[in-house]
Tab-separated table of C-alpha atoms and ligand atoms in Angstrom:
chain	number	residue	atom	x	y	z
J	1	MET	CA	0.241	-7.643	-4.311
J	2	PRO	CA	0.977	-4.653	-2.028
J	3	LEU	CA	-1.466	-4.095	0.848
J	4	LYS	CA	-1.971	-0.361	0.242
J	5	ASN	CA	-5.643	0.485	-0.375
J	6	ARG	CA	-6.554	-3.224	-0.529
J	7	HIS	CA	-9.227	-5.175	1.315
J	8	PHE	CA	-7.812	-7.516	3.984
J	9	ILE	CA	-10.059	-10.570	4.278
J	10	SER	CA	-7.639	-13.502	4.685
J	11	THR	CA	-3.851	-13.939	4.803
J	12	HIS	CA	-3.930	-16.437	1.936
J	13	GLU	CA	-4.881	-13.577	-0.407
J	14	CYS	CA	-1.630	-11.773	0.520
J	15	LEU	CA	1.985	-12.372	-0.421
J	16	LEU	CA	4.130	-13.993	2.258
J	17	SER	CA	6.696	-11.203	1.833
J	18	ASP	CA	4.020	-8.579	2.635
J	19	LEU	CA	2.941	-10.515	5.734
J	20	GLU	CA	6.555	-10.908	6.871
J	21	ALA	CA	7.025	-7.153	6.466
J	22	LEU	CA	3.899	-6.583	8.589
J	23	ILE	CA	5.262	-8.753	11.384
J	24	ALA	CA	8.647	-7.020	11.266
J	25	ARG	CA	6.863	-3.665	11.505
J	26	ALA	CA	4.695	-4.974	14.357
J	27	ARG	CA	7.866	-5.932	16.249
J	28	ALA	CA	9.183	-2.397	15.738
J	29	PHE	CA	5.937	-0.936	17.110
J	30	LYS	CA	6.191	-3.281	20.085
J	31	HIS	CA	9.690	-1.945	20.769
J	32	GLY	CA	8.364	1.606	20.785
J	33	LEU	CA	9.364	2.721	17.285
J	34	LEU	CA	6.635	5.088	16.146
J	35	GLU	CA	8.294	7.877	14.182
J	36	ALA	CA	5.171	9.627	12.905
J	37	LYS	CA	1.388	9.487	13.033
J	38	PRO	CA	0.598	7.663	9.777
J	39	LEU	CA	-3.166	7.799	10.351
J	40	ALA	CA	-3.303	11.539	11.117
J	41	GLY	CA	-6.465	12.984	9.563
J	42	LYS	CA	-7.868	9.516	8.835
J	43	SER	CA	-10.790	7.692	10.388
J	44	VAL	CA	-11.785	4.039	10.513
J	45	ALA	CA	-15.275	2.657	11.172
J	46	LEU	CA	-15.326	-0.519	13.274
J	47	VAL	CA	-18.580	-2.355	12.598
J	48	PHE	CA	-19.469	-5.056	15.128
J	49	PHE	CA	-22.312	-7.506	14.567
J	50	ASN	CA	-20.973	-9.556	17.535
J	51	PRO	CA	-19.306	-8.996	20.914
J	52	SER	CA	-15.568	-8.493	21.372
J	53	LEU	CA	-13.048	-7.658	24.067
J	54	ARG	CA	-9.638	-7.904	22.352
J	55	THR	CA	-10.510	-6.877	18.786
J	56	ARG	CA	-12.452	-3.794	19.741
J	57	THR	CA	-9.905	-2.626	22.328
J	58	THR	CA	-6.831	-3.192	20.160
J	59	PHE	CA	-8.315	-1.637	17.029
J	60	GLU	CA	-9.559	1.460	18.855
J	61	LEU	CA	-6.265	1.830	20.710
J	62	GLY	CA	-4.127	1.130	17.639
J	63	ILE	CA	-5.984	3.644	15.454
J	64	ARG	CA	-5.663	6.357	18.124
J	65	THR	CA	-1.971	5.562	18.703
J	66	LEU	CA	-1.344	6.008	14.955
J	67	GLY	CA	-3.083	9.409	15.057
J	68	GLY	CA	-6.417	8.341	13.537
J	69	THR	CA	-10.024	8.355	14.731
J	70	PRO	CA	-11.916	5.098	15.368
J	71	ILE	CA	-15.719	5.090	15.149
J	72	THR	CA	-17.263	1.950	16.620
J	73	LEU	CA	-20.748	0.906	15.509
J	74	ASN	CA	-22.606	-1.926	17.225
J	75	ILE	CA	-25.102	-3.191	14.669
J	76	GLY	CA	-28.639	-3.672	15.910
J	77	GLN	CA	-27.917	-1.617	19.027
J	78	GLU	CA	-27.012	2.053	18.553
J	79	ALA	CA	-26.504	1.404	14.805
J	80	TRP	CA	-29.388	0.158	12.604
J	81	SER	CA	-29.872	-3.538	11.980
J	82	LEU	CA	-28.641	-4.473	8.470
J	83	GLU	CA	-30.146	-6.612	5.718
J	84	HIS	CA	-27.568	-8.222	3.418
J	85	ARG	CA	-29.676	-10.387	1.061
J	86	GLU	CA	-29.728	-9.090	-2.508
J	87	GLY	CA	-33.230	-8.137	-3.657
J	88	ALA	CA	-34.705	-8.580	-0.155
J	89	VAL	CA	-38.223	-7.221	0.365
J	90	MET	CA	-37.459	-5.357	3.570
J	91	ASP	CA	-40.839	-5.571	5.253
J	92	GLU	CA	-39.590	-7.429	8.344
J	93	GLY	CA	-37.073	-6.679	11.107
J	94	LYS	CA	-33.991	-5.261	9.333
J	95	THR	CA	-33.922	-1.468	9.019
J	96	GLU	CA	-31.221	-0.678	6.446
J	97	HIS	CA	-29.612	-2.548	3.541
J	98	VAL	CA	-25.879	-3.177	3.736
J	99	LYS	CA	-25.404	-1.570	0.296
J	100	ASP	CA	-26.776	1.748	1.547
J	101	ALA	CA	-24.954	1.614	4.870
J	102	VAL	CA	-21.591	0.749	3.302
J	103	ARG	CA	-21.867	3.295	0.480
J	104	VAL	CA	-22.606	5.983	3.074
J	105	LEU	CA	-19.800	4.903	5.433
J	106	SER	CA	-17.378	4.932	2.478
J	107	ARG	CA	-18.027	8.660	2.120
J	108	TYR	CA	-17.173	9.333	5.770
J	109	VAL	CA	-14.206	7.107	6.629
J	110	ASP	CA	-10.948	5.830	5.107
J	111	ALA	CA	-11.428	2.146	5.965
J	112	ILE	CA	-14.094	-0.097	7.478
J	113	GLY	CA	-13.409	-3.001	9.851
J	114	VAL	CA	-16.150	-5.631	10.119
J	115	ARG	CA	-16.836	-8.366	12.668
J	116	CYS	CA	-19.553	-10.717	11.398
J	117	PHE	CA	-19.677	-14.225	12.867
J	118	PRO	CA	-21.577	-16.975	11.067
J	119	LYS	CA	-25.233	-17.254	12.026
J	120	MET	CA	-24.743	-21.066	12.292
J	121	ALA	CA	-28.153	-21.617	10.669
J	122	SER	CA	-27.236	-22.238	7.011
J	123	ARG	CA	-23.941	-23.940	6.179
J	124	GLU	CA	-24.049	-22.629	2.597
J	125	GLU	CA	-24.564	-19.011	3.701
J	126	ASP	CA	-21.811	-19.215	6.335
J	127	LEU	CA	-19.358	-20.859	3.940
J	128	ALA	CA	-20.049	-18.076	1.436
J	129	ASP	CA	-18.972	-15.452	4.036
J	130	ALA	CA	-21.796	-13.347	2.613
J	131	VAL	CA	-21.767	-10.437	5.069
J	132	ILE	CA	-18.113	-9.447	4.704
J	133	HIS	CA	-18.278	-9.954	0.937
J	134	GLY	CA	-21.318	-7.646	0.897
J	135	PHE	CA	-19.239	-4.967	2.607
J	136	GLN	CA	-16.405	-5.604	0.138
J	137	LYS	CA	-18.747	-5.337	-2.840
J	138	TYR	CA	-20.246	-1.970	-1.928
J	139	SER	CA	-17.308	-0.242	-0.281
J	140	ASP	CA	-15.118	2.378	-1.959
J	141	VAL	CA	-12.594	2.075	0.900
J	142	PRO	CA	-10.629	-0.930	2.211
J	143	ILE	CA	-12.528	-3.515	4.274
J	144	LEU	CA	-10.622	-5.127	7.163
J	145	ASN	CA	-11.766	-8.482	8.477
J	146	LEU	CA	-12.207	-8.337	12.267
J	147	GLU	CA	-13.476	-11.978	12.148
J	148	SER	CA	-15.962	-13.210	9.605
J	149	SER	CA	-17.714	-16.544	9.149
J	150	LEU	CA	-14.595	-18.094	7.659
J	151	TYR	CA	-11.534	-16.102	8.696
J	152	HIS	CA	-9.887	-14.245	11.582
J	153	PRO	CA	-6.684	-13.059	9.879
J	154	CYS	CA	-5.651	-10.488	12.523
J	155	GLN	CA	-5.674	-13.202	15.192
J	156	ALA	CA	-3.611	-15.463	12.924
J	157	LEU	CA	-1.026	-12.734	12.302
J	158	ALA	CA	-0.694	-12.135	16.057
J	159	ASP	CA	-0.317	-15.886	16.607
J	160	ILE	CA	2.408	-16.139	13.967
J	161	MET	CA	4.188	-13.108	15.464
J	162	THR	CA	4.049	-14.819	18.867
J	163	ILE	CA	5.510	-18.098	17.570
J	164	HIS	CA	8.273	-16.120	15.865
J	165	GLU	CA	8.927	-14.134	19.036
J	166	LYS	CA	9.188	-17.248	21.224
J	167	ARG	CA	11.072	-19.523	18.803
J	168	GLY	CA	13.006	-17.051	16.647
J	169	MET	CA	11.471	-18.577	13.529
J	170	THR	CA	8.297	-20.153	12.196
J	171	ARG	CA	9.730	-22.252	9.368
J	172	GLY	CA	9.900	-25.880	10.454
J	173	ALA	CA	8.119	-25.293	13.783
J	174	LYS	CA	6.065	-28.379	14.624
J	175	VAL	CA	2.560	-27.163	15.380
J	176	ALA	CA	-0.323	-29.244	16.747
J	177	LEU	CA	-3.644	-27.494	16.073
J	178	THR	CA	-6.218	-29.353	18.116
J	179	TRP	CA	-10.002	-29.270	18.346
J	180	ALA	CA	-11.138	-28.726	21.949
J	181	PRO	CA	-14.407	-29.345	23.826
J	182	HIS	CA	-16.865	-26.466	24.335
J	183	PRO	CA	-20.496	-26.148	25.470
J	184	LYS	CA	-21.475	-24.369	22.212
J	185	PRO	CA	-20.834	-24.931	18.506
J	186	LEU	CA	-18.311	-22.253	17.477
J	187	PRO	CA	-17.229	-20.906	14.069
J	188	THR	CA	-14.235	-22.323	12.222
J	189	SER	CA	-12.737	-18.883	11.524
J	190	VAL	CA	-9.865	-19.057	14.044
J	191	PRO	CA	-8.633	-22.569	13.150
J	192	ASN	CA	-9.103	-21.829	9.426
J	193	SER	CA	-6.975	-18.703	9.625
J	194	PHE	CA	-4.367	-20.178	11.960
J	195	LEU	CA	-3.988	-23.254	9.740
J	196	LEU	CA	-3.648	-21.108	6.609
J	197	ALA	CA	-1.138	-18.710	8.154
J	198	ALA	CA	0.926	-21.463	9.815
J	199	ALA	CA	1.152	-23.310	6.479
J	200	GLN	CA	1.979	-20.040	4.713
J	201	PHE	CA	4.805	-19.301	7.201
J	202	GLY	CA	6.334	-22.765	6.761
J	203	CYS	CA	5.226	-24.455	10.003
J	204	GLU	CA	4.784	-28.238	9.939
J	205	VAL	CA	1.180	-28.470	11.104
J	206	THR	CA	-0.700	-31.484	12.397
J	207	LEU	CA	-4.413	-30.758	12.605
J	208	ALA	CA	-6.176	-33.019	15.126
J	209	HIS	CA	-9.963	-33.253	15.391
J	210	PRO	CA	-12.606	-35.901	16.006
J	211	PRO	CA	-13.879	-37.306	12.683
J	212	GLU	CA	-17.171	-35.351	12.979
J	213	PHE	CA	-15.374	-31.983	13.136
J	214	PRO	CA	-13.501	-31.384	9.874
J	215	LEU	CA	-12.598	-27.877	8.721
J	216	PRO	CA	-14.226	-26.670	5.471
J	217	PRO	CA	-12.874	-28.408	2.318
J	218	LEU	CA	-12.466	-24.963	0.733
J	219	VAL	CA	-9.954	-24.028	3.438
J	220	HIS	CA	-8.000	-27.253	2.876
J	221	GLU	CA	-7.809	-26.332	-0.835
J	222	PHE	CA	-6.223	-23.000	0.081
J	223	VAL	CA	-3.937	-24.734	2.616
J	224	GLU	CA	-2.684	-27.152	-0.051
J	225	LYS	CA	-1.659	-24.175	-2.196
J	226	GLN	CA	0.372	-22.816	0.731
J	227	VAL	CA	1.926	-26.248	1.335
J	228	ALA	CA	2.997	-26.366	-2.327
J	229	LEU	CA	4.742	-23.013	-1.868
J	230	SER	CA	6.336	-23.715	1.540
J	231	GLY	CA	7.236	-27.361	0.975
J	232	ARG	CA	6.149	-28.138	4.549
J	233	PRO	CA	3.493	-30.835	5.088
J	234	VAL	CA	0.108	-30.460	6.814
J	235	ARG	CA	-1.160	-33.717	8.358
J	236	VAL	CA	-4.755	-34.328	9.465
J	237	VAL	CA	-5.315	-36.897	12.240
J	238	ASN	CA	-8.221	-37.911	14.455
J	239	SER	CA	-6.413	-38.095	17.814
J	240	GLN	CA	-4.335	-35.780	19.961
J	241	ALA	CA	-1.995	-38.720	20.681
J	242	GLU	CA	-0.839	-38.555	17.045
J	243	ALA	CA	-0.425	-34.761	17.088
J	244	PHE	CA	1.207	-33.822	20.394
J	245	PRO	CA	4.474	-35.867	20.535
J	246	GLY	CA	7.408	-33.600	19.629
J	247	ALA	CA	5.239	-30.511	19.011
J	248	HIS	CA	6.803	-27.076	19.580
J	249	VAL	CA	3.397	-25.389	19.644
J	250	VAL	CA	-0.022	-26.642	20.792
J	251	TYR	CA	-2.908	-24.450	19.602
J	252	ALA	CA	-6.302	-25.374	21.083
J	253	LYS	CA	-9.644	-24.188	19.701
J	254	SER	CA	-13.152	-25.529	19.535
J	255	TRP	CA	-15.419	-25.455	16.494
J	256	GLY	CA	-18.766	-26.876	15.459
J	257	GLY	CA	-19.390	-29.866	13.173
J	258	LEU	CA	-19.997	-28.759	9.583
J	259	GLY	CA	-22.220	-31.781	8.990
J	260	TYR	CA	-24.640	-30.785	11.753
J	261	TYR	CA	-25.877	-27.342	10.675
J	262	GLY	CA	-29.404	-26.858	11.982
J	263	ARG	CA	-29.073	-30.035	14.098
J	264	TRP	CA	-27.025	-28.597	16.957
J	265	GLU	CA	-28.819	-30.609	19.674
J	266	GLU	CA	-27.768	-33.787	17.877
J	267	GLU	CA	-24.234	-32.448	17.469
J	268	LYS	CA	-24.041	-31.465	21.156
J	269	LYS	CA	-24.374	-35.119	22.176
J	270	ILE	CA	-21.409	-35.963	19.934
J	271	ARG	CA	-19.438	-32.936	21.121
J	272	ASP	CA	-20.099	-33.815	24.764
J	273	GLY	CA	-18.720	-37.300	24.055
J	274	TYR	CA	-15.333	-35.718	23.313
J	275	ALA	CA	-14.878	-33.963	26.684
J	276	ASN	CA	-11.608	-35.910	26.995
J	277	TRP	CA	-10.092	-33.685	24.269
J	278	ILE	CA	-9.379	-31.109	27.004
J	279	VAL	CA	-5.682	-30.076	26.931
J	280	THR	CA	-3.939	-31.111	30.143
J	281	ASP	CA	-0.410	-30.943	31.555
J	282	ARG	CA	-0.140	-34.703	31.049
J	283	LYS	CA	-0.873	-34.325	27.330
J	284	MET	CA	1.537	-31.367	27.074
J	285	SER	CA	4.293	-33.512	28.678
J	286	VAL	CA	4.838	-35.525	25.454
J	287	THR	CA	5.492	-32.363	23.409
J	288	SER	CA	8.875	-30.779	22.847
J	289	ASP	CA	8.280	-28.328	25.733
J	290	ALA	CA	5.546	-26.798	23.556
J	291	MET	CA	4.159	-23.324	24.036
J	292	PHE	CA	0.388	-23.332	24.553
J	293	MET	CA	-1.806	-21.054	22.446
J	294	HIS	CA	-5.484	-20.127	22.345
J	295	CYS	CA	-7.135	-17.046	20.795
J	296	LEU	CA	-9.319	-16.296	23.874
J	297	PRO	CA	-11.966	-16.084	25.195
J	298	ALA	CA	-11.293	-19.523	26.686
J	299	ARG	CA	-13.542	-21.915	28.587
J	300	ARG	CA	-11.199	-22.891	31.428
J	301	ASN	CA	-11.294	-26.501	32.577
J	302	VAL	CA	-13.345	-27.392	29.488
J	303	GLU	CA	-10.974	-26.552	26.597
J	304	MET	CA	-7.799	-26.644	28.727
J	305	THR	CA	-7.020	-26.987	32.423
J	306	ASP	CA	-6.103	-23.997	34.586
J	307	GLU	CA	-2.608	-25.500	34.910
J	308	VAL	CA	-2.082	-25.330	31.143
J	309	ILE	CA	-3.423	-21.824	30.500
J	310	ASP	CA	-1.783	-20.393	33.646
J	311	GLY	CA	1.425	-22.391	33.201
J	312	PRO	CA	4.877	-21.128	32.172
J	313	ARG	CA	4.470	-22.364	28.583
J	314	SER	CA	1.215	-20.492	28.016
J	315	ALA	CA	1.515	-17.737	25.377
J	316	VAL	CA	-2.143	-16.720	25.334
J	317	TYR	CA	-1.583	-13.221	26.739
J	318	ASP	CA	1.405	-12.626	24.469
J	319	SER	CA	-0.774	-13.368	21.439
J	320	ALA	CA	-3.548	-11.133	22.750
J	321	GLU	CA	-0.996	-8.333	23.268
J	322	ASN	CA	0.464	-8.810	19.788
J	323	ARG	CA	-2.970	-8.186	18.257
J	324	LEU	CA	-2.356	-4.482	18.928
J	325	TYR	CA	0.970	-4.356	17.073
J	326	VAL	CA	0.077	-6.472	14.025
J	327	GLN	CA	-3.093	-4.429	13.537
J	328	MET	CA	-1.164	-1.159	13.808
J	329	ALA	CA	1.205	-2.475	11.129
J	330	LEU	CA	-1.756	-3.535	9.000
J	331	LEU	CA	-3.530	-0.171	9.320
J	332	GLU	CA	-0.331	1.685	8.429
J	333	ALA	CA	0.263	-0.545	5.386
J	334	ILE	CA	-3.300	-0.291	4.073
J	335	LEU	CA	-3.882	3.408	4.751
R	1	CP	N1	-9.590	-13.333	20.017
R	1	CP	C1	-10.513	-12.367	19.798
R	1	CP	O1	-10.758	-11.978	18.647
R	1	CP	O2	-11.058	-11.852	20.928
R	1	CP	P1	-12.411	-10.979	20.996
R	1	CP	O3	-13.523	-11.863	20.462
R	1	CP	O4	-12.566	-10.615	22.429
R	1	CP	O5	-12.233	-9.776	20.112
């Protein structure tokens, strides 16, 4: 289905051919090909419920470069706090309902980007991705996912562009996506989206995580559909030793244990027991000279050593840079 005027929530809802066209266009933008100002006269609201360095900077810059106007709203700070529960009796802290806020924004702007991390309090609510779906439900203009509970599709597109850039292709690339240690329980959005996009683009992915840290079953269902289309397998293992040998790409990311919602102190003890999942040069030495990837922000010397992230095979800044170009391509296609 073409991207024009559509919501963009996850890559698995898009055709591979449309995503490939986006990446080709992103490469053209990166090489300085900007013939016109496709967003002239258009404006995009960027709604942030959570902090950001890369997403905010690249969206604001990309929109301006394309001739449009970005309007950034930090919810609960200079913008009102938002209630998203249907039928809520709003006699507590939240000032405005999402249905009013989104209907109003739809009358001002041509698209709305939303960053809404999971609250990590209710597994059911986070797995339902309720906040971004609330925006989708009440908006008359396209909603762009700037990272929700479940997905970070712009990061995944930049990661795929980076693999393509470094290897010349994605099909058949052996990718090890590994869980990494971290002092806090983090969302699964980045690994979910990277796994989906890598499967969609024909990578041979091995997902490695300790047994207590699976990704959501719903995501694996979507991944299996991509595997059926690409014909490339996705393996799930419980050790890095099974994932790293021969890999062309190592992607490190931490996430919290789905079975421990509301019991994060208990989970922390288990998480702390896996400090040896840090990515080191020694572990990278059994790969096929793999590039190292991480979405950033990174916890140095916890998730990976300085040697790995600063080393010659690290592609973390290339991916961060490519966020700008894939998002410009996305904005142009949608608007
Ligand atoms: N990777 C990423 O989305 O970075 P920010 O959280 O800084 O936007």
